[in-house]
mmCIF file of C-alpha atoms in Angstrom:
data_model
loop_
_atom_site.group_PDB
_atom_site.id
_atom_site.type_symbol
_atom_site.label_atom_id
_atom_site.label_comp_id
_atom_site.label_asym_id
_atom_site.label_seq_id
_atom_site.Cartn_x
_atom_site.Cartn_y
_atom_site.Cartn_z
ATOM 1 C CA UNK A 1 -0.041 -0.002 -0.049
ATOM 2 C CA UNK A 2 1.372 3.438 -1.018
ATOM 3 C CA UNK A 3 0.720 6.090 1.584
ATOM 4 C CA UNK A 4 -0.438 9.551 0.336
ATOM 5 C CA UNK A 5 1.914 11.572 2.585
ATOM 6 C CA UNK A 6 4.858 9.915 0.657
ATOM 7 C CA UNK A 7 3.847 11.949 -2.394
ATOM 8 C CA UNK A 8 5.216 15.035 -0.676
ATOM 9 C CA UNK A 9 8.627 13.574 -0.145
ATOM 10 C CA UNK A 10 8.843 11.192 -3.203
ATOM 11 C CA UNK A 11 11.077 13.570 -5.233
ATOM 12 C CA UNK A 12 14.014 14.810 -3.148
ATOM 13 C CA UNK A 13 16.462 17.224 -4.651
ATOM 14 C CA UNK A 14 20.314 17.139 -4.593
ATOM 15 C CA UNK A 15 20.948 19.803 -1.989
ATOM 16 C CA UNK A 16 24.354 20.615 -3.598
ATOM 17 C CA UNK A 17 25.845 21.333 -0.114
ATOM 18 C CA UNK A 18 29.404 21.340 -1.541
ATOM 19 C CA UNK A 19 28.566 24.471 -3.511
ATOM 20 C CA UNK A 20 27.009 26.700 -0.860
ATOM 21 C CA UNK A 21 30.254 28.630 -0.307
ATOM 22 C CA UNK A 22 31.345 28.528 -3.790
ATOM 23 C CA UNK A 23 30.569 32.082 -5.052
ATOM 24 C CA UNK A 24 31.602 31.462 -8.597
ATOM 25 C CA UNK A 25 29.377 28.386 -8.855
ATOM 26 C CA UNK A 26 26.515 30.276 -7.322
ATOM 27 C CA UNK A 27 26.874 33.153 -9.688
ATOM 28 C CA UNK A 28 27.037 30.935 -12.721
ATOM 29 C CA UNK A 29 23.976 29.087 -11.801
ATOM 30 C CA UNK A 30 22.133 32.221 -10.837
ATOM 31 C CA UNK A 31 22.830 33.526 -14.357
ATOM 32 C CA UNK A 32 21.200 30.554 -15.911
ATOM 33 C CA UNK A 33 17.769 31.598 -17.248
ATOM 34 C CA UNK A 34 16.533 28.015 -16.669
ATOM 35 C CA UNK A 35 17.201 28.303 -12.897
ATOM 36 C CA UNK A 36 14.103 28.512 -10.737
ATOM 37 C CA UNK A 37 13.375 30.808 -7.805
ATOM 38 C CA UNK A 38 10.835 30.782 -4.917
ATOM 39 C CA UNK A 39 10.104 34.210 -3.499
ATOM 40 C CA UNK A 40 9.625 34.172 0.236
ATOM 41 C CA UNK A 41 8.465 37.210 2.245
ATOM 42 C CA UNK A 42 9.628 36.648 5.792
ATOM 43 C CA UNK A 43 8.210 33.100 6.152
ATOM 44 C CA UNK A 44 5.412 33.328 3.574
ATOM 45 C CA UNK A 45 4.922 32.431 -0.084
ATOM 46 C CA UNK A 46 2.483 33.685 -2.726
ATOM 47 C CA UNK A 47 0.669 30.902 -4.533
ATOM 48 C CA UNK A 48 -0.630 32.050 -7.977
ATOM 49 C CA UNK A 49 -3.804 30.566 -9.606
ATOM 50 C CA UNK A 50 -3.723 27.649 -7.003
ATOM 51 C CA UNK A 51 -0.092 26.740 -7.540
ATOM 52 C CA UNK A 52 3.328 27.433 -6.094
ATOM 53 C CA UNK A 53 4.952 30.048 -8.305
ATOM 54 C CA UNK A 54 8.652 29.680 -9.387
ATOM 55 C CA UNK A 55 10.221 32.598 -11.242
ATOM 56 C CA UNK A 56 13.451 33.038 -13.197
ATOM 57 C CA UNK A 57 16.433 34.738 -11.508
ATOM 58 C CA UNK A 58 15.816 37.659 -13.848
ATOM 59 C CA UNK A 59 12.319 38.082 -12.461
ATOM 60 C CA UNK A 60 13.338 37.608 -8.824
ATOM 61 C CA UNK A 61 13.537 40.480 -6.458
ATOM 62 C CA UNK A 62 16.571 41.584 -4.521
ATOM 63 C CA UNK A 63 16.935 39.736 -1.143
ATOM 64 C CA UNK A 64 18.765 36.892 0.513
ATOM 65 C CA UNK A 65 19.634 34.264 -1.938
ATOM 66 C CA UNK A 66 19.331 30.719 -0.617
ATOM 67 C CA UNK A 67 20.573 27.730 -2.638
ATOM 68 C CA UNK A 68 18.070 24.834 -2.439
ATOM 69 C CA UNK A 69 20.015 22.566 -4.889
ATOM 70 C CA UNK A 70 19.559 20.764 -8.176
ATOM 71 C CA UNK A 71 16.653 18.835 -9.436
ATOM 72 C CA UNK A 72 15.179 17.799 -12.747
ATOM 73 C CA UNK A 73 18.054 19.440 -14.728
ATOM 74 C CA UNK A 74 17.597 22.774 -13.044
ATOM 75 C CA UNK A 75 19.130 24.767 -10.098
ATOM 76 C CA UNK A 76 16.631 25.888 -7.565
ATOM 77 C CA UNK A 77 16.906 28.821 -5.298
ATOM 78 C CA UNK A 78 14.818 30.787 -2.853
ATOM 79 C CA UNK A 79 14.960 34.600 -2.344
ATOM 80 C CA UNK A 80 14.015 35.821 1.092
ATOM 81 C CA UNK A 81 12.662 39.322 1.131
ATOM 82 C CA UNK A 82 11.397 41.577 3.963
ATOM 83 C CA UNK A 83 8.240 40.470 5.712
ATOM 84 C CA UNK A 84 6.697 43.882 5.065
ATOM 85 C CA UNK A 85 6.111 42.795 1.458
ATOM 86 C CA UNK A 86 3.622 40.098 2.552
ATOM 87 C CA UNK A 87 2.100 42.361 5.222
ATOM 88 C CA UNK A 88 1.313 45.007 2.589
ATOM 89 C CA UNK A 89 -0.504 42.427 0.585
ATOM 90 C CA UNK A 90 -2.520 40.647 3.143
ATOM 91 C CA UNK A 91 -4.526 37.699 1.973
ATOM 92 C CA UNK A 92 -2.337 36.836 -1.035
ATOM 93 C CA UNK A 93 0.618 35.440 0.890
ATOM 94 C CA UNK A 94 0.496 32.326 3.024
ATOM 95 C CA UNK A 95 2.562 30.399 5.415
ATOM 96 C CA UNK A 96 3.490 26.782 4.698
ATOM 97 C CA UNK A 97 0.328 25.368 6.353
ATOM 98 C CA UNK A 98 -1.815 27.313 3.940
ATOM 99 C CA UNK A 99 0.243 26.097 0.915
ATOM 100 C CA UNK A 100 0.005 22.395 1.795
ATOM 101 C CA UNK A 101 -3.093 21.713 -0.244
ATOM 102 C CA UNK A 102 -1.298 23.017 -3.411
ATOM 103 C CA UNK A 103 1.711 20.888 -2.712
ATOM 104 C CA UNK A 104 -0.295 17.732 -2.417
ATOM 105 C CA UNK A 105 -1.305 18.079 -6.028
ATOM 106 C CA UNK A 106 1.801 19.678 -7.343
ATOM 107 C CA UNK A 107 2.674 18.364 -10.813
ATOM 108 C CA UNK A 108 6.220 19.581 -10.406
ATOM 109 C CA UNK A 109 6.744 17.518 -7.238
ATOM 110 C CA UNK A 110 8.305 20.579 -5.698
ATOM 111 C CA UNK A 111 7.259 19.964 -2.080
ATOM 112 C CA UNK A 112 10.712 18.996 -0.781
ATOM 113 C CA UNK A 113 12.079 22.198 -2.331
ATOM 114 C CA UNK A 114 9.318 24.286 -0.674
ATOM 115 C CA UNK A 115 9.875 22.539 2.649
ATOM 116 C CA UNK A 116 13.618 23.237 2.394
ATOM 117 C CA UNK A 117 12.916 26.948 1.557
ATOM 118 C CA UNK A 118 10.412 27.717 4.245
ATOM 119 C CA UNK A 119 12.233 25.682 6.765
ATOM 120 C CA UNK A 120 15.342 27.844 6.343
ATOM 121 C CA UNK A 121 13.289 30.991 6.211
ATOM 122 C CA UNK A 122 11.575 30.174 9.641
ATOM 123 C CA UNK A 123 15.015 29.561 11.121
ATOM 124 C CA UNK A 124 16.486 32.685 9.707
ATOM 125 C CA UNK A 125 13.481 34.597 10.850
ATOM 126 C CA UNK A 126 13.770 33.577 14.540
ATOM 127 C CA UNK A 127 17.552 33.315 14.860
ATOM 128 C CA UNK A 128 18.733 36.814 14.957
ATOM 129 C CA UNK A 129 21.292 36.925 17.723
ATOM 130 C CA UNK A 130 24.160 34.684 18.717
ATOM 131 C CA UNK A 131 23.135 32.446 21.789
ATOM 132 C CA UNK A 132 26.667 32.459 23.037
ATOM 133 C CA UNK A 133 27.611 36.124 22.988
ATOM 134 C CA UNK A 134 24.508 38.076 22.008
ATOM 135 C CA UNK A 135 26.040 39.627 18.806
ATOM 136 C CA UNK A 136 23.976 39.994 15.645
ATOM 137 C CA UNK A 137 24.095 37.081 13.213
ATOM 138 C CA UNK A 138 24.775 37.300 9.493
ATOM 139 C CA UNK A 139 23.931 34.616 6.969
ATOM 140 C CA UNK A 140 26.465 32.845 4.881
ATOM 141 C CA UNK A 141 26.844 29.484 3.054
ATOM 142 C CA UNK A 142 23.905 30.312 0.771
ATOM 143 C CA UNK A 143 21.704 30.800 3.724
ATOM 144 C CA UNK A 144 22.595 27.625 5.595
ATOM 145 C CA UNK A 145 24.732 29.109 8.300
ATOM 146 C CA UNK A 146 24.659 32.173 10.599
ATOM 147 C CA UNK A 147 27.749 33.626 12.120
ATOM 148 C CA UNK A 148 28.504 36.430 14.471
ATOM 149 C CA UNK A 149 31.619 38.787 14.655
ATOM 150 C CA UNK A 150 33.201 36.364 17.065
ATOM 151 C CA UNK A 151 32.817 33.463 14.617
ATOM 152 C CA UNK A 152 30.234 31.662 16.560
ATOM 153 C CA UNK A 153 28.402 29.633 13.819
ATOM 154 C CA UNK A 154 24.778 28.654 14.098
ATOM 155 C CA UNK A 155 23.219 25.839 11.966
ATOM 156 C CA UNK A 156 19.522 25.110 11.310
ATOM 157 C CA UNK A 157 17.806 22.944 13.790
ATOM 158 C CA UNK A 158 15.275 20.255 13.380
ATOM 159 C CA UNK A 159 13.161 19.230 16.328
ATOM 160 C CA UNK A 160 12.123 15.484 16.259
ATOM 161 C CA UNK A 161 8.392 14.920 17.012
ATOM 162 C CA UNK A 162 6.688 11.619 17.354
ATOM 163 C CA UNK A 163 3.213 10.904 15.885
ATOM 164 C CA UNK A 164 1.482 7.609 16.651
ATOM 165 C CA UNK A 165 -1.591 5.556 16.049
ATOM 166 C CA UNK A 166 -2.194 3.466 19.176
ATOM 167 C CA UNK A 167 -4.047 0.143 18.765
ATOM 168 C CA UNK A 168 -5.767 -2.191 21.273
ATOM 169 C CA UNK A 169 -7.142 -5.704 20.774
ATOM 170 C CA UNK A 170 -6.195 -8.734 18.600
ATOM 171 C CA UNK A 171 -4.486 -7.240 15.480
ATOM 172 C CA UNK A 172 -6.673 -7.408 12.479
ATOM 173 C CA UNK A 173 -9.808 -8.580 14.336
ATOM 174 C CA UNK A 174 -13.188 -6.919 14.262
ATOM 175 C CA UNK A 175 -12.673 -5.813 17.798
ATOM 176 C CA UNK A 176 -9.242 -4.123 17.208
ATOM 177 C CA UNK A 177 -9.557 -0.450 17.989
ATOM 178 C CA UNK A 178 -7.313 2.681 17.414
ATOM 179 C CA UNK A 179 -7.032 5.721 19.623
ATOM 180 C CA UNK A 180 -7.584 9.173 18.299
ATOM 181 C CA UNK A 181 -7.898 12.507 19.968
ATOM 182 C CA UNK A 182 -9.165 15.965 19.232
ATOM 183 C CA UNK A 183 -7.734 19.340 20.173
ATOM 184 C CA UNK A 184 -9.752 21.732 22.419
ATOM 185 C CA UNK A 185 -9.920 24.491 19.688
ATOM 186 C CA UNK A 186 -10.664 22.044 16.812
ATOM 187 C CA UNK A 187 -13.976 22.117 14.842
ATOM 188 C CA UNK A 188 -16.618 19.626 15.910
ATOM 189 C CA UNK A 189 -15.833 15.984 14.594
ATOM 190 C CA UNK A 190 -12.211 16.549 13.845
ATOM 191 C CA UNK A 191 -9.996 13.731 15.130
ATOM 192 C CA UNK A 192 -6.275 12.871 14.582
ATOM 193 C CA UNK A 193 -3.503 10.790 15.775
ATOM 194 C CA UNK A 194 -1.559 11.835 18.977
ATOM 195 C CA UNK A 195 1.746 13.563 18.704
ATOM 196 C CA UNK A 196 4.390 15.404 20.721
ATOM 197 C CA UNK A 197 7.965 16.511 20.855
ATOM 198 C CA UNK A 198 10.887 14.257 21.882
ATOM 199 C CA UNK A 199 12.579 15.606 25.064
ATOM 200 C CA UNK A 200 16.314 15.730 25.756
ATOM 201 C CA UNK A 201 17.834 12.351 26.623
ATOM 202 C CA UNK A 202 14.626 10.523 25.627
ATOM 203 C CA UNK A 203 14.318 7.664 23.032
ATOM 204 C CA UNK A 204 11.679 8.006 20.358
ATOM 205 C CA UNK A 205 9.846 4.923 21.634
ATOM 206 C CA UNK A 206 9.738 6.350 25.157
ATOM 207 C CA UNK A 207 8.502 9.704 23.698
ATOM 208 C CA UNK A 208 5.571 7.815 22.195
ATOM 209 C CA UNK A 209 4.829 6.213 25.459
ATOM 210 C CA UNK A 210 5.180 9.415 27.557
ATOM 211 C CA UNK A 211 2.991 11.475 25.247
ATOM 212 C CA UNK A 212 0.163 9.031 25.012
ATOM 213 C CA UNK A 213 0.148 8.613 28.861
ATOM 214 C CA UNK A 214 0.233 12.391 29.395
ATOM 215 C CA UNK A 215 -2.549 13.212 26.980
ATOM 216 C CA UNK A 216 -4.912 10.214 27.438
ATOM 217 C CA UNK A 217 -3.843 8.204 30.429
ATOM 218 C CA UNK A 218 -3.388 5.121 28.129
ATOM 219 C CA UNK A 219 -0.231 3.029 28.664
ATOM 220 C CA UNK A 220 1.753 1.837 25.686
ATOM 221 C CA UNK A 221 4.038 -1.129 25.516
ATOM 222 C CA UNK A 222 5.376 -2.208 22.102
ATOM 223 C CA UNK A 223 6.285 0.502 19.739
ATOM 224 C CA UNK A 224 6.992 -0.072 15.962
ATOM 225 C CA UNK A 225 8.482 2.436 13.675
ATOM 226 C CA UNK A 226 6.232 3.395 10.599
ATOM 227 C CA UNK A 227 7.856 6.119 8.600
ATOM 228 C CA UNK A 228 8.706 9.830 8.670
ATOM 229 C CA UNK A 229 7.888 13.227 7.105
ATOM 230 C CA UNK A 230 9.486 16.637 7.028
ATOM 231 C CA UNK A 231 7.205 19.156 8.895
ATOM 232 C CA UNK A 232 8.838 22.522 8.793
ATOM 233 C CA UNK A 233 6.001 24.121 10.734
ATOM 234 C CA UNK A 234 8.209 25.643 11.814
ATOM 235 C CA UNK A 235 11.140 23.144 12.258
ATOM 236 C CA UNK A 236 10.096 19.582 12.900
ATOM 237 C CA UNK A 237 10.749 16.078 11.586
ATOM 238 C CA UNK A 238 7.586 13.892 12.185
ATOM 239 C CA UNK A 239 8.468 10.289 13.010
ATOM 240 C CA UNK A 240 5.476 7.984 12.846
ATOM 241 C CA UNK A 241 4.973 5.034 15.054
ATOM 242 C CA UNK A 242 2.332 2.273 15.777
ATOM 243 C CA UNK A 243 1.995 1.672 19.509
ATOM 244 C CA UNK A 244 0.249 -1.192 21.223
ATOM 245 C CA UNK A 245 -1.748 -0.296 24.275
ATOM 246 C CA UNK A 246 -1.376 -2.295 27.496
ATOM 247 C CA UNK A 247 -4.152 -0.396 29.143
ATOM 248 C CA UNK A 248 -7.281 1.089 27.691
ATOM 249 C CA UNK A 249 -9.002 3.386 30.178
ATOM 250 C CA UNK A 250 -8.893 6.927 28.892
ATOM 251 C CA UNK A 251 -8.299 9.997 31.214
ATOM 252 C CA UNK A 252 -7.975 13.068 29.054
ATOM 253 C CA UNK A 253 -5.625 15.732 30.209
ATOM 254 C CA UNK A 254 -7.978 18.544 29.111
ATOM 255 C CA UNK A 255 -4.797 20.715 28.351
ATOM 256 C CA UNK A 256 -3.848 19.648 24.967
ATOM 257 C CA UNK A 257 -6.927 17.527 24.182
ATOM 258 C CA UNK A 258 -10.624 17.946 24.631
ATOM 259 C CA UNK A 259 -11.525 14.269 23.837
ATOM 260 C CA UNK A 260 -9.923 11.003 22.984
ATOM 261 C CA UNK A 261 -11.731 7.881 21.782
ATOM 262 C CA UNK A 262 -11.246 4.314 20.737
ATOM 263 C CA UNK A 263 -12.678 3.442 17.218
ATOM 264 C CA UNK A 264 -13.198 0.026 15.661
ATOM 265 C CA UNK A 265 -12.755 -0.160 11.907
ATOM 266 C CA UNK A 266 -16.586 -0.550 11.434
ATOM 267 C CA UNK A 267 -17.195 2.564 13.595
ATOM 268 C CA UNK A 268 -14.583 4.590 11.822
ATOM 269 C CA UNK A 269 -15.941 3.676 8.473
ATOM 270 C CA UNK A 270 -19.574 4.518 9.387
ATOM 271 C CA UNK A 271 -18.617 7.900 11.016
ATOM 272 C CA UNK A 272 -16.337 8.960 8.190
ATOM 273 C CA UNK A 273 -18.983 8.020 5.537
ATOM 274 C CA UNK A 274 -21.555 10.049 7.629
ATOM 275 C CA UNK A 275 -19.165 12.989 7.991
ATOM 276 C CA UNK A 276 -19.373 12.974 11.720
ATOM 277 C CA UNK A 277 -15.747 12.227 12.077
ATOM 278 C CA UNK A 278 -13.165 14.311 10.049
ATOM 279 C CA UNK A 279 -9.662 12.854 9.658
ATOM 280 C CA UNK A 280 -6.533 14.650 8.554
ATOM 281 C CA UNK A 281 -6.296 15.673 4.896
ATOM 282 C CA UNK A 282 -5.025 12.877 2.578
ATOM 283 C CA UNK A 283 -1.791 13.610 0.796
ATOM 284 C CA UNK A 284 -0.532 16.159 3.379
ATOM 285 C CA UNK A 285 -0.056 14.522 6.707
ATOM 286 C CA UNK A 286 1.528 11.284 7.838
ATOM 287 C CA UNK A 287 -1.288 11.193 10.374
ATOM 288 C CA UNK A 288 -3.827 10.107 7.719
ATOM 289 C CA UNK A 289 -1.320 7.549 6.505
ATOM 290 C CA UNK A 290 -0.976 6.107 10.030
ATOM 291 C CA UNK A 291 -4.805 5.866 10.357
ATOM 292 C CA UNK A 292 -5.306 4.270 6.851
ATOM 293 C CA UNK A 293 -2.384 1.886 7.486
ATOM 294 C CA UNK A 294 -4.284 0.637 10.684
ATOM 295 C CA UNK A 295 -7.596 0.610 8.893
ATOM 296 C CA UNK A 296 -6.302 -1.254 5.780
ATOM 297 C CA UNK A 297 -7.456 1.076 3.093
ATOM 298 C CA UNK A 298 -8.727 4.481 2.189
ATOM 299 C CA UNK A 299 -11.426 6.197 4.216
ATOM 300 C CA UNK A 300 -13.692 9.016 3.022
ATOM 301 C CA UNK A 301 -13.653 12.645 4.171
ATOM 302 C CA UNK A 302 -10.953 14.966 5.599
ATOM 303 C CA UNK A 303 -10.396 18.267 7.266
#
């Protein structure tokens, strides 16, 4: 079974890291009219006619040039301009979350490039001063490093986050159930898998067990790796797991979750067909893939 979230990461680009500090190489490839450029205002992009717009270097505005790499015979860049540009045109620029539906159906398969560009833009946006000496930071290495006058160098960070479908009962049986939760601010009927960040000194499997216990009171024993997905919102890598519950009583924390429920396959199918349960959008999130992996096929409806 091919999972829909894999479409977003199915066509990775060569990040050309060895060329990031090569000014001559960068200038030569920027001068190529076939190079493609994504314009980013602060941390936002501007879809045009329902698609991500890539322009030629000649049509790109002045700004910080970020090398994304090479893909499909072209060199790809991003240019990061002042956030005031998007503020002045409210409604036409969107953060990455708003662009995800376009990426799911992108014929150019440019999602990894957009993730790369906006992940760096988010990091550059929030990382202004050196954490060691407090001096201002300046970009170098085609936007992939920040350095202060004291030569303290900062690199982009990625926070590991676990996301899991938790199951209970005999695997594959009619009585097997999966555990989903809903956030306190979500619209009625919206449910998803549980998720959370890995803490310092913690294994990924233990992060799964801790997050499920904290949010729902359910205890998890065996944890099996499923897959992963970049999630630069703003700087995460989502690591998917399937956990087997060793207890089933739910005690919702009412801090992160409003509700958590066990669903059999029959219940989930009935509710999804009726539209009374809304699952994460197919093709965008690994959460939907985890649910449909457990269910054994596609389900109707989405957020």
